[in-house]
XYZ file of C-alpha atoms in Angstrom:
622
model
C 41.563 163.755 165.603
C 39.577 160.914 167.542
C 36.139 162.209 166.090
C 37.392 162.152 162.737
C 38.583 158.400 162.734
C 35.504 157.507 164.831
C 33.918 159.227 161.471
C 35.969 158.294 158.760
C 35.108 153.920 160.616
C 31.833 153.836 159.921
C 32.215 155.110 156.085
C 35.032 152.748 155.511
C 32.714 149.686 156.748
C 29.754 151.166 154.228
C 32.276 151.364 151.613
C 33.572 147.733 152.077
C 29.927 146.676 152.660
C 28.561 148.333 149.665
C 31.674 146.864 146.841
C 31.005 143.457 148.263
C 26.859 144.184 147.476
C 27.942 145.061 144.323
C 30.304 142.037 143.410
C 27.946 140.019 145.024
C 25.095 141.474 143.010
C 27.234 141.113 139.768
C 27.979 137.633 140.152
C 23.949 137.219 140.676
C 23.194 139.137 137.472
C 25.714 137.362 135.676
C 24.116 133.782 136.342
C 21.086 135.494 135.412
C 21.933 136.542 132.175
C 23.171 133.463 131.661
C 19.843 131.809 131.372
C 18.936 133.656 128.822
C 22.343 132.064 126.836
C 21.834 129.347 124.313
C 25.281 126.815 124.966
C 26.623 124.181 121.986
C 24.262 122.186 122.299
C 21.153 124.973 121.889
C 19.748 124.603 125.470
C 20.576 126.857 128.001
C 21.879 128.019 130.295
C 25.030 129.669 128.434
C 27.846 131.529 128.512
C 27.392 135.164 129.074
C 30.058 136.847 126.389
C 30.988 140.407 128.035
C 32.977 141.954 124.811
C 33.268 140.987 121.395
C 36.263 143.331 120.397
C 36.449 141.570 117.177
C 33.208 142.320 115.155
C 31.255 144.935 117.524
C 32.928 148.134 115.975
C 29.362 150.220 116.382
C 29.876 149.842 120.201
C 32.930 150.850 120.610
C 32.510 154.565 121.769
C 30.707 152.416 124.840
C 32.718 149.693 125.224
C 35.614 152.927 125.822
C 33.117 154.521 128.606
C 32.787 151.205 130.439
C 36.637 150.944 130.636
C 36.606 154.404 131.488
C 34.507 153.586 134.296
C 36.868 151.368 135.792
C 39.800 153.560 135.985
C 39.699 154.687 139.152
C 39.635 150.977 140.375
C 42.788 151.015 137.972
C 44.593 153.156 139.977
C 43.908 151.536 143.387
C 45.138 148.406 141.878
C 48.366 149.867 141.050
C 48.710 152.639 143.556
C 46.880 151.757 146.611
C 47.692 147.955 146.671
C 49.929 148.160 150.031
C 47.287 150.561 151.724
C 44.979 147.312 151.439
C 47.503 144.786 152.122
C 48.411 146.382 155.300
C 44.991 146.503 156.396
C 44.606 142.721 156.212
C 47.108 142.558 158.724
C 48.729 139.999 157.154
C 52.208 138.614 158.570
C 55.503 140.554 157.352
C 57.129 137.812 156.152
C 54.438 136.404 154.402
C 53.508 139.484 152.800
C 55.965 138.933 150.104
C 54.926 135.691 149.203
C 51.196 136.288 149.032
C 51.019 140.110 147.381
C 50.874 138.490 143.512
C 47.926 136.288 144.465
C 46.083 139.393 146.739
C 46.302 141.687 143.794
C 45.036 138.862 141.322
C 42.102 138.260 143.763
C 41.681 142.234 143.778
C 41.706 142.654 139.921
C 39.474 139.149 139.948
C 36.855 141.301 141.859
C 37.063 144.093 140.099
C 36.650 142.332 136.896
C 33.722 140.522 138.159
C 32.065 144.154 139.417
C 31.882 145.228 135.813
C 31.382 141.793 134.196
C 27.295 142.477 133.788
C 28.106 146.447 132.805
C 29.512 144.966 129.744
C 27.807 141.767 129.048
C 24.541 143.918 128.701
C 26.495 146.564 126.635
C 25.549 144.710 123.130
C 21.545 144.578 123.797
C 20.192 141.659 122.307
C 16.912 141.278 124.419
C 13.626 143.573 124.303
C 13.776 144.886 127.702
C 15.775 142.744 130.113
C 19.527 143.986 129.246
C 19.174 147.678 129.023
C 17.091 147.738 132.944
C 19.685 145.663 133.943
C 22.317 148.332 132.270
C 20.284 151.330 133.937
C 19.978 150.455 137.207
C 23.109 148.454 138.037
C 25.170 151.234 136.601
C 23.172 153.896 138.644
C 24.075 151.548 141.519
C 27.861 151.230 141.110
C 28.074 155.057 139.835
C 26.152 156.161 143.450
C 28.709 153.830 145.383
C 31.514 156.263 143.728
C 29.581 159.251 144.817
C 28.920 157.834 148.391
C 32.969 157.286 148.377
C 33.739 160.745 146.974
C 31.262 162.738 149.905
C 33.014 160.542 152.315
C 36.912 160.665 151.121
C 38.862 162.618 153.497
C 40.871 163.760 150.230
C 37.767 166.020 148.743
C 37.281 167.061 152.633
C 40.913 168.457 152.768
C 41.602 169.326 149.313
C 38.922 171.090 147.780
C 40.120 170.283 143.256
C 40.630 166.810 144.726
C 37.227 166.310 142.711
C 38.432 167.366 139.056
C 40.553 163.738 139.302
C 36.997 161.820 138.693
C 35.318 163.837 136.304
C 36.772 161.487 133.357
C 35.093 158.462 135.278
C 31.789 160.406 136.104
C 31.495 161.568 132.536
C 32.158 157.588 131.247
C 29.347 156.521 133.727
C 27.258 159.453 133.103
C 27.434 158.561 129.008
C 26.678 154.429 129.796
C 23.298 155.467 132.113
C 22.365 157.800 128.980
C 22.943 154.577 126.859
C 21.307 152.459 129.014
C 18.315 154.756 129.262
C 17.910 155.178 125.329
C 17.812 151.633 124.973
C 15.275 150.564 127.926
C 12.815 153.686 127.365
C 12.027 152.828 123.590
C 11.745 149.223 124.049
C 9.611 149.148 126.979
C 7.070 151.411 125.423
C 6.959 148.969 122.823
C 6.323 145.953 124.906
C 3.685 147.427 126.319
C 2.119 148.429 123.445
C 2.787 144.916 121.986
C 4.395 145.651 118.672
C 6.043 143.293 116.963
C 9.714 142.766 117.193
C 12.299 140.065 116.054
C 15.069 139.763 118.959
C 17.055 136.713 116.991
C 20.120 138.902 116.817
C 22.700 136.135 116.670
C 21.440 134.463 113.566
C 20.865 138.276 111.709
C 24.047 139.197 112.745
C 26.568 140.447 109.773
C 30.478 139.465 109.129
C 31.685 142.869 108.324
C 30.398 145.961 109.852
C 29.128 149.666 107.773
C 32.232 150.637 108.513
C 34.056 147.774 106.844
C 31.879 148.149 104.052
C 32.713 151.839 103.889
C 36.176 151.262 103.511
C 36.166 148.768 101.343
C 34.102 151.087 98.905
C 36.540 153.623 99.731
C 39.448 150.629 98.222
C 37.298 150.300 95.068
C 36.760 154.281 94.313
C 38.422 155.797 91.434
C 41.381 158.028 92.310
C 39.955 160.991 90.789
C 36.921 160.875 92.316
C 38.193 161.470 96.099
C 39.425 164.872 95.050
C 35.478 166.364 94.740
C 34.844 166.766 98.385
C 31.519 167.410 98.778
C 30.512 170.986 100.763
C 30.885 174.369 100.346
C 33.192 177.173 101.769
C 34.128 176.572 105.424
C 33.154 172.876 105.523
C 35.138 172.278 102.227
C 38.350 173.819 103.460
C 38.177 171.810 106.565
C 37.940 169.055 105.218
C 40.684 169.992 102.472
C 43.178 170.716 105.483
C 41.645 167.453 107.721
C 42.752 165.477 104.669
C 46.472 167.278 104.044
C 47.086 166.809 107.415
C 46.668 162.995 107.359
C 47.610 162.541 103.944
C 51.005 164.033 105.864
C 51.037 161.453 108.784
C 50.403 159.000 106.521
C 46.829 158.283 107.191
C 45.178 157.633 103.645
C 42.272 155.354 104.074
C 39.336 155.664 105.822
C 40.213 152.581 108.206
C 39.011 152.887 111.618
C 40.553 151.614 114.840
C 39.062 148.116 116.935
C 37.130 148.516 119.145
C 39.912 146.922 121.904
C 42.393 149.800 120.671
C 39.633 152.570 121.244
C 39.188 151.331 124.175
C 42.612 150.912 125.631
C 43.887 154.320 125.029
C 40.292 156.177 126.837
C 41.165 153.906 129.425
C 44.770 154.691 129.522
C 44.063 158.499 129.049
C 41.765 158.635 131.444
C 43.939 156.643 134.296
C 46.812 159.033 133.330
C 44.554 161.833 133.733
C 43.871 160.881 137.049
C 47.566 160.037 137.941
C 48.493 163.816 136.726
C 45.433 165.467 138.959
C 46.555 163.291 142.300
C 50.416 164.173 142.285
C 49.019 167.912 141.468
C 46.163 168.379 144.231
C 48.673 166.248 146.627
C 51.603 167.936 146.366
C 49.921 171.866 146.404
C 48.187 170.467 149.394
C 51.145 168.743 151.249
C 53.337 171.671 150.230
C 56.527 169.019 150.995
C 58.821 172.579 150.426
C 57.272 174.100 153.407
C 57.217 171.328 155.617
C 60.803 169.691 154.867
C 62.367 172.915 155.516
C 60.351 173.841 159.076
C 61.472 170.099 159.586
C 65.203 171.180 159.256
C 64.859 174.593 161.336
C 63.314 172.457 163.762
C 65.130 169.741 164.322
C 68.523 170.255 163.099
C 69.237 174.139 163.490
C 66.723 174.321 166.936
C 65.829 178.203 165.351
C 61.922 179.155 164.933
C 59.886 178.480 162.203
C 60.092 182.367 160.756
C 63.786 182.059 160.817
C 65.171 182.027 157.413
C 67.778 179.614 155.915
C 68.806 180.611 152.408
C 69.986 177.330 151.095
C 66.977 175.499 152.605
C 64.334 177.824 151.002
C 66.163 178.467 147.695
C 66.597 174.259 147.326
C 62.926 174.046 148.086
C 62.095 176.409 145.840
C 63.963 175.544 142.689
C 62.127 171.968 143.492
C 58.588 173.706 143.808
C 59.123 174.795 140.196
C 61.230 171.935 139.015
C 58.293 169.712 140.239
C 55.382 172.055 138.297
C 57.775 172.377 135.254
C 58.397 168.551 134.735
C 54.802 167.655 135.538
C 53.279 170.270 132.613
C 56.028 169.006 130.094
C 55.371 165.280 130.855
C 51.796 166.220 130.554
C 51.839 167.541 127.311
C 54.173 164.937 126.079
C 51.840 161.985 127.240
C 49.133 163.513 124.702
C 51.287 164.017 121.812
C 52.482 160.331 122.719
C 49.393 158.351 122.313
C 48.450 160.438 119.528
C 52.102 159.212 117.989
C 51.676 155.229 118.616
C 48.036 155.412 117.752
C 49.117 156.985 114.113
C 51.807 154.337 114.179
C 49.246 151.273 115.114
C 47.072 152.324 111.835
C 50.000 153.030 109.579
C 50.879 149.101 110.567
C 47.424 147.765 110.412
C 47.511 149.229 106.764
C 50.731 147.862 105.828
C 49.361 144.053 107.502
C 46.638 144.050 105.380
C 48.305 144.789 102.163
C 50.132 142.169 102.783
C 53.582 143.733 103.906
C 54.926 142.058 106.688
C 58.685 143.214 105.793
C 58.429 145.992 108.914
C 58.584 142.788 110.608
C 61.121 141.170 112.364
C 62.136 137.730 111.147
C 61.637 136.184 114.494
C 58.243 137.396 115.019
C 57.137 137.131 111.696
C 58.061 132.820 112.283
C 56.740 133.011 115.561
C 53.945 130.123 116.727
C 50.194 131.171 116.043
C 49.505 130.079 120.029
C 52.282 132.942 121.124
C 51.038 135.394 118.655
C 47.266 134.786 120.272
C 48.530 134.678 123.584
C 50.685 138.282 123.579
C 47.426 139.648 122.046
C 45.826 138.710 125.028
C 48.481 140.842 127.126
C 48.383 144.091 124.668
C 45.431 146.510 126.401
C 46.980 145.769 130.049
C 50.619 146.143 128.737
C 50.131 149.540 127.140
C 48.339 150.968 129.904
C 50.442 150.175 132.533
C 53.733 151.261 130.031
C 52.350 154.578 129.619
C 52.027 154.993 133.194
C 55.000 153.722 133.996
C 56.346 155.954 131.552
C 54.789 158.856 132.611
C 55.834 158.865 136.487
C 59.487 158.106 135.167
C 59.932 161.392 132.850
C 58.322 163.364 135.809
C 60.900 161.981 137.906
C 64.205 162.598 134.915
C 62.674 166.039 134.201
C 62.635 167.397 137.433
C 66.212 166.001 137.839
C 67.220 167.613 135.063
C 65.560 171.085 136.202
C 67.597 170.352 139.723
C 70.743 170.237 137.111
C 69.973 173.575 135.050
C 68.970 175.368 137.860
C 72.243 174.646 140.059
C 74.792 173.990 137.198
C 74.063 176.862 135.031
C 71.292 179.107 136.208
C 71.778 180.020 139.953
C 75.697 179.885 139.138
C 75.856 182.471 136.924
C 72.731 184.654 138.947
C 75.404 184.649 142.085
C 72.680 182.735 144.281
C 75.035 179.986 144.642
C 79.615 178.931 144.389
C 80.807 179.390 141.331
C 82.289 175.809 141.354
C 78.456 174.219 140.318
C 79.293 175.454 137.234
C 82.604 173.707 136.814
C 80.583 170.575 134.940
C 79.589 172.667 132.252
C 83.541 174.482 132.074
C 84.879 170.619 131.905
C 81.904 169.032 129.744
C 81.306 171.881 126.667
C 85.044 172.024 125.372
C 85.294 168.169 124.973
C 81.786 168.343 123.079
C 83.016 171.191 121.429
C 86.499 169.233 120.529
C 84.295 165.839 119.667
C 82.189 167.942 117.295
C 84.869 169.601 115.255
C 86.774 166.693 114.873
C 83.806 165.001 113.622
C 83.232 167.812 111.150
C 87.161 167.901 110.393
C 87.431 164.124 109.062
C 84.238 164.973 107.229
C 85.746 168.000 105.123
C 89.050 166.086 104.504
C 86.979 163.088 103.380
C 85.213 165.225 100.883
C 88.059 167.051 99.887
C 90.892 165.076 99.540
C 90.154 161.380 100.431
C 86.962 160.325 97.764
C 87.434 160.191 94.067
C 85.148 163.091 91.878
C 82.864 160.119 90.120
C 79.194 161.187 90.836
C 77.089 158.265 91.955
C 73.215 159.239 92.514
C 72.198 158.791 96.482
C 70.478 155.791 97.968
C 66.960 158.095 98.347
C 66.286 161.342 96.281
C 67.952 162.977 92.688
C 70.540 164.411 94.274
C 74.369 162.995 93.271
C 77.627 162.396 95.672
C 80.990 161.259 95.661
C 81.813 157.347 94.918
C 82.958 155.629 97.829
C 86.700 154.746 96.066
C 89.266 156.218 97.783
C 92.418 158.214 95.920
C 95.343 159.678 98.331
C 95.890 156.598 100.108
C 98.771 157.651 101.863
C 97.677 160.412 103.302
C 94.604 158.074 104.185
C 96.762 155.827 105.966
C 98.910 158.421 107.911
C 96.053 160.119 108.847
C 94.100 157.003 110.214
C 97.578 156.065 112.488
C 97.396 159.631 114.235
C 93.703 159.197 114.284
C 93.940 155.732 116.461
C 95.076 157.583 119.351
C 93.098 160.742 118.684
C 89.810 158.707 119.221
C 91.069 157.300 122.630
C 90.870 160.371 124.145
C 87.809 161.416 122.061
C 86.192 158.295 121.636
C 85.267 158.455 125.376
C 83.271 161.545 125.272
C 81.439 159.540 122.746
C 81.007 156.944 124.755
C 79.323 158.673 127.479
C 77.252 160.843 124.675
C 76.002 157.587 123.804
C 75.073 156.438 126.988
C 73.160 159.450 128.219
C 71.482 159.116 124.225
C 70.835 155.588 125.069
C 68.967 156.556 128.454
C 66.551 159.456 127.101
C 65.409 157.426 123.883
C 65.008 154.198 126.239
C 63.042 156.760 128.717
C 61.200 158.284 125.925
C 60.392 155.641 123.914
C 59.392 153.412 126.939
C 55.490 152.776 126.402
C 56.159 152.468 122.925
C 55.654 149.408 122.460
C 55.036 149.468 118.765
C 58.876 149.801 118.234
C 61.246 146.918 119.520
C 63.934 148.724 122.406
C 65.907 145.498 122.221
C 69.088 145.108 119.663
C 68.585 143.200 116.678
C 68.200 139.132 117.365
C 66.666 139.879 120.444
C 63.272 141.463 119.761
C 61.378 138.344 121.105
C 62.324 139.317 124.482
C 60.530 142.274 124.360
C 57.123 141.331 125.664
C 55.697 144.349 125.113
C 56.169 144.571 120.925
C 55.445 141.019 121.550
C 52.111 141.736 122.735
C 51.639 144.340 120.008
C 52.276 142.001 116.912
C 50.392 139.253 118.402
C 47.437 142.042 118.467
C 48.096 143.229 115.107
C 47.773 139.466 113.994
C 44.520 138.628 115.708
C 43.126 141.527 114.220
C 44.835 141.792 110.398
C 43.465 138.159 110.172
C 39.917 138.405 111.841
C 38.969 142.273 111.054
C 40.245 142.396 107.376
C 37.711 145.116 105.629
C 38.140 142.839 102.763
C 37.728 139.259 103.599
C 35.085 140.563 106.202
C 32.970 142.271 103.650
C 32.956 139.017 101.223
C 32.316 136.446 103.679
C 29.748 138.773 104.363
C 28.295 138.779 100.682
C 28.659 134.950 100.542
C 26.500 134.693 103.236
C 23.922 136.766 101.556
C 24.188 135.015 98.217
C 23.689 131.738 99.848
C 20.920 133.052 101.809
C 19.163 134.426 98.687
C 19.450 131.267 96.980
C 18.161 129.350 99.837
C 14.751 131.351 99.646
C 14.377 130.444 95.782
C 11.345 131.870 94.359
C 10.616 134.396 98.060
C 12.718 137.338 97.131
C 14.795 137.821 100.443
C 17.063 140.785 99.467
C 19.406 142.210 101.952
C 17.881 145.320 104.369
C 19.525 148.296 104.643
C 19.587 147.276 108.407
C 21.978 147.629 111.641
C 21.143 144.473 112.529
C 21.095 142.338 108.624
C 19.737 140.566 106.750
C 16.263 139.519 108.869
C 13.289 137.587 107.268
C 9.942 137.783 108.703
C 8.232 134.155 109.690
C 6.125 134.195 106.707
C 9.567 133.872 104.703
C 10.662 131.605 107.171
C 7.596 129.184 106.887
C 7.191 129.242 103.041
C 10.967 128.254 102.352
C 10.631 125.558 105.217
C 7.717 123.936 103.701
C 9.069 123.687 100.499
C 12.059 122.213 101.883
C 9.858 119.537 103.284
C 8.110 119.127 100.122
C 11.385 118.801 97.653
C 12.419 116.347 100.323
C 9.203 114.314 99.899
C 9.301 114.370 96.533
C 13.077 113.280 96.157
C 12.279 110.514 98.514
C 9.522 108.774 96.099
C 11.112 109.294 93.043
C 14.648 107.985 93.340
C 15.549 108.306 89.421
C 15.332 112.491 90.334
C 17.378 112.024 93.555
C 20.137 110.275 91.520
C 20.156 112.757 88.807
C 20.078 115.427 91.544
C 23.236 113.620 92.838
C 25.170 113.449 89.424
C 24.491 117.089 88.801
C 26.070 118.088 92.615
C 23.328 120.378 93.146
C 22.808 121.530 97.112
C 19.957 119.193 97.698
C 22.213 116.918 99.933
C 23.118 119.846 101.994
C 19.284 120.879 102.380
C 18.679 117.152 103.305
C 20.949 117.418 106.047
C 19.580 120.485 107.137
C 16.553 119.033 107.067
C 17.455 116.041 108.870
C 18.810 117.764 111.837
């Protein structure tokens, strides 16, 4: 046990040694970087922008990985935060007081490790971003390998690995990246070929995508039905597009870049979550070793000596524990898939200009809240589905403890008869609850509502008008049923409350739909932080407005060039003229400017007619 400590030191030290490098060598890079930044005033240094979740919708498959990559420092933060606080040796009574600002500091540092993974993400220089990209990522990706050799998890559990294949594939697909953007352009510096880098001033409003949906807005009904393809890759796409004409999903409208990335991060973090409790608990075996704990210690018999109750309670919770953990499992993924279907059916509805989903409070609420939730949404619906996720591990193995004992194990003879006295007491009042329900129903039908058809609220179908005939009987029945409902009205009380419970557990990380009554949805900070994100993006990512802010721009800039014909390239990166362009429309500038400035009768009749020379002279000026 003393050589493996006297092991495990010296790794820990590297460990610690190498993540403060790599912060270190971050914060270095970053102030790098930032010399190559143009600030307000066009000098530089500048500010190095890391994401730009509002426009860069071609990155976003990347922007996903380098979330991805920071999962596992995710799940420290959350999991692992007392394991490091307790290491400080920090005083107990201060611990309390000081554990907010430690794990701010911790998720400061982590958040400065992966500032430069991002920042050089977008690629805007020949060479320097993408070697930075390559080789800082190898660098952080090799300190995850040094800490996975050296973990005394993968030493004692041998799957312990699967849990960071998610992360290793993220890092794995950003070195690829890197590498297919620093190979290209360094052959072509050295080969000195020409190439425009002024990517800020050719970049576009609206994105292909954008574009493509906004054609897809303007296209005749009819002609989406011809699908292009033949046999197989017709009929998938037929059934791709029945299934989401289904959900709901019409349009070709495609997710932000910030949503992508939020749910790869969360899926991959819950991934992770799932793998630990499963690796731990096969390896701990907590069945075995609770119940040699009890022969042990409180029966003094050997450990092959059997105790029935022991070893059939620890079994029903080895299968409980596997049974809860698939189901949860398999509900997480159909959950995400749910709220990300509900986030685009919203989005939709926002930018059609239906806000009536909407309630009244949020719909009034401040523009500096709405931008300020948006800034909590990616953190808040991570850490709700995890949250989430532990909790209906820990209800559904409950409620396997409570089928297994109540009904189960009862009626097998492996355990008294009385467990199953619950069910004896609980079924007839449900049973009583439901057929009085379905009683007042028939003589409501029957007896109590006049025959007048009235056609239904949704749909062709007719019913009964709500006016009432037999009003005596109505009244004599309501008297009786005033103490009936005493009695029954508390079974549906507590029906309610164990309702209330599962669709408040269920519908937890949902924070697309308001939990809170009505009048009190602006507590909820997590639909809070949904609509504010929904706002930010409905009124800076609109297909529409994006795409003809976009053509302004290119009308303006085609009329600047006069008789040069600068028509927009079918380019990535815009609408890019060469210097040539650039030096003919400059000197005529000068040379209108010359000549408005020695004949004044022209400048005045310029004037009258409001023509754009007055902007040109101020461009000119400056």
């Amino acid at each position: 046990m003393s050589s493996n400590n006297f092991d495990e030191a010296p790794s820990v030290d590297v460990v610690t040694g190498l993540e403060s490098g790599a912060v270190a060598i971050a914060i270095l890079l970053s102030i790098f970087l930032s010399c190559f930044e143009k600030n307000k005033l066009g000098g530089r240094p500048g500010i190095v922008i890391p994401i730009n979740f509002l426009q860069d919708d071609n990155l976003a498959i990347f922007y996903a990985a380098a979330f991805g990559c920071t999962s596992n420092e995710l799940v420290t933060l959350i999991f692992n935060t007392e394991t490091i606080i307790h290491s400080m040796k920090i005083p107990t009574l201060v611990v309390p007081w000081v554990r907010v600002f430690i794990l701010l500091i911790m998720a400061l540092f982590v958040s400065l490790k992966f500032y430069p993974v991002f920042a050089v993400i977008r690629c805007r220089r020949i060479i320097v971003e993408p070697l930075i990209g390559l080789f800082y990522t190898a660098f952080i990706f090799s300190i995850l390998i040094y800490k996975l050799i050296n973990s005394p998890y993968i030493r004692r559990i041998d799957a312990y690995f699967i849990v960071y294949i998610p992360t290793s594939l993220c890092y794995v697909l950003l070195i690829g990246y890197f590498l297919y953007k620093s190979v290209p352009q360094t052959y072509k510096f050295i080969r000195r070929l020409k190439q425009d880098t002024d990517y800020e001033s050719s970049k576009l409003c609206a994105s292909q995508l954008q574009y493509n949906y906004v054609k897809w807005l303007l296209k005749k009904p009819e002609c989406d039905i011809k699908d292009k393809g033949r046999g197989l890759k017709k009929s998938i796409k037929a059934y791709s597009k029945d299934i989401k004409n289904k959900i709901g999903l019409y349009g070709p409208l495609h997710a932000s870049p910030r949503v992508i990335a939020t749910f790869v991060a969360a899926g991959i973090v819950l991934f992770q979550v799932g793998m630990e409790l499963l690796t731990g608990y096969i390896h701990y075996n907590p069945a075995v070793r609770l119940t040699t704990h009890f022969k042990t210690q409180y029966f003094n018999t050997s450990n092959k000596a059997s105790i029935p109750e022991f070893e059939l309670l620890f079994t029903v919770a080895d299968v409980g524990f596997y049974v809860a953990l698939s189901l949860s499992s398999i509900f997480m993924v159909g959950y995400v898939i749910v709220i990300f279907i509900s986030y685009r059916k919203d989005l939709e509805k926002m930018q059609r200009g239906d806000y009536t989903f909407l309630p009244l409070k949020l719909r009034k609420n401040l523009n500096d809240n709405l931008v300020a939730s948006s800034l909590r949404y990616s953190g808040a619906q991570i850490a709700y589905l995890i949250w989430c996720y532990l909790l209906i591990i820990g209800m559904l193995w409950i409620v396997c403890f409570m089928i297994a004992y109540v009904i189960i194990l009862p009626l097998a003879g492996k355990v008294s008869f009385s467990y199953f006295e619950p069910i004896l007491v609980s079924v007839p009042l449900m049973m009583i609850n439901f057929g009085f329900h379905k009683l007042q129903l028939f003589l409501t039908r029957k007896f109590f509502l006049q025959d007048m058809p009235v056609i239904r609220p949704k749909g062709i179908k007719t019913q009964k008008a709500l006016a009432l005939e037999n009003l005596k009987m109505f009244n004599i029945l309501s008297f009786f049923m005033f103490f009936f409902h005493v009695i029954i009205g508390f079974v549906s009380c507590l029906t309610r409350i164990t309702t209330g419970l599962w669709i408040g557990l269920i519908s937890l990380a949902r924070i697309d739909k308001y939990m809170l009554p009505k009048g009190y949805e602006k507590q909820d900070k997590g639909y809070s932080a949904y609509i504010g994100m929904l706002m930010v993006e409905v009124h800076h990512r609109n297909p529409v407005a994006s795409v003809f802010c976009n053509e302004l721009l290119l009308i303006n800039k085609e009329k600047g060039c006069a008789n040069v014909l600068l028509t927009p390239v079918n380019d990535k990166r815009g609408d890019i003229e060469s210097k040539s362009q650039k030096y003919r429309r400059i000197s005529r500038k000068w040379a209108k400017l010359y000549t408005l400035i020695n004949n004044p009768s022209v400048r005045r009749s310029c004037v009258d007619r409001k023509s754009e020379c007055s902007i040109e002279h101020v461009e000119i000026a400056m």
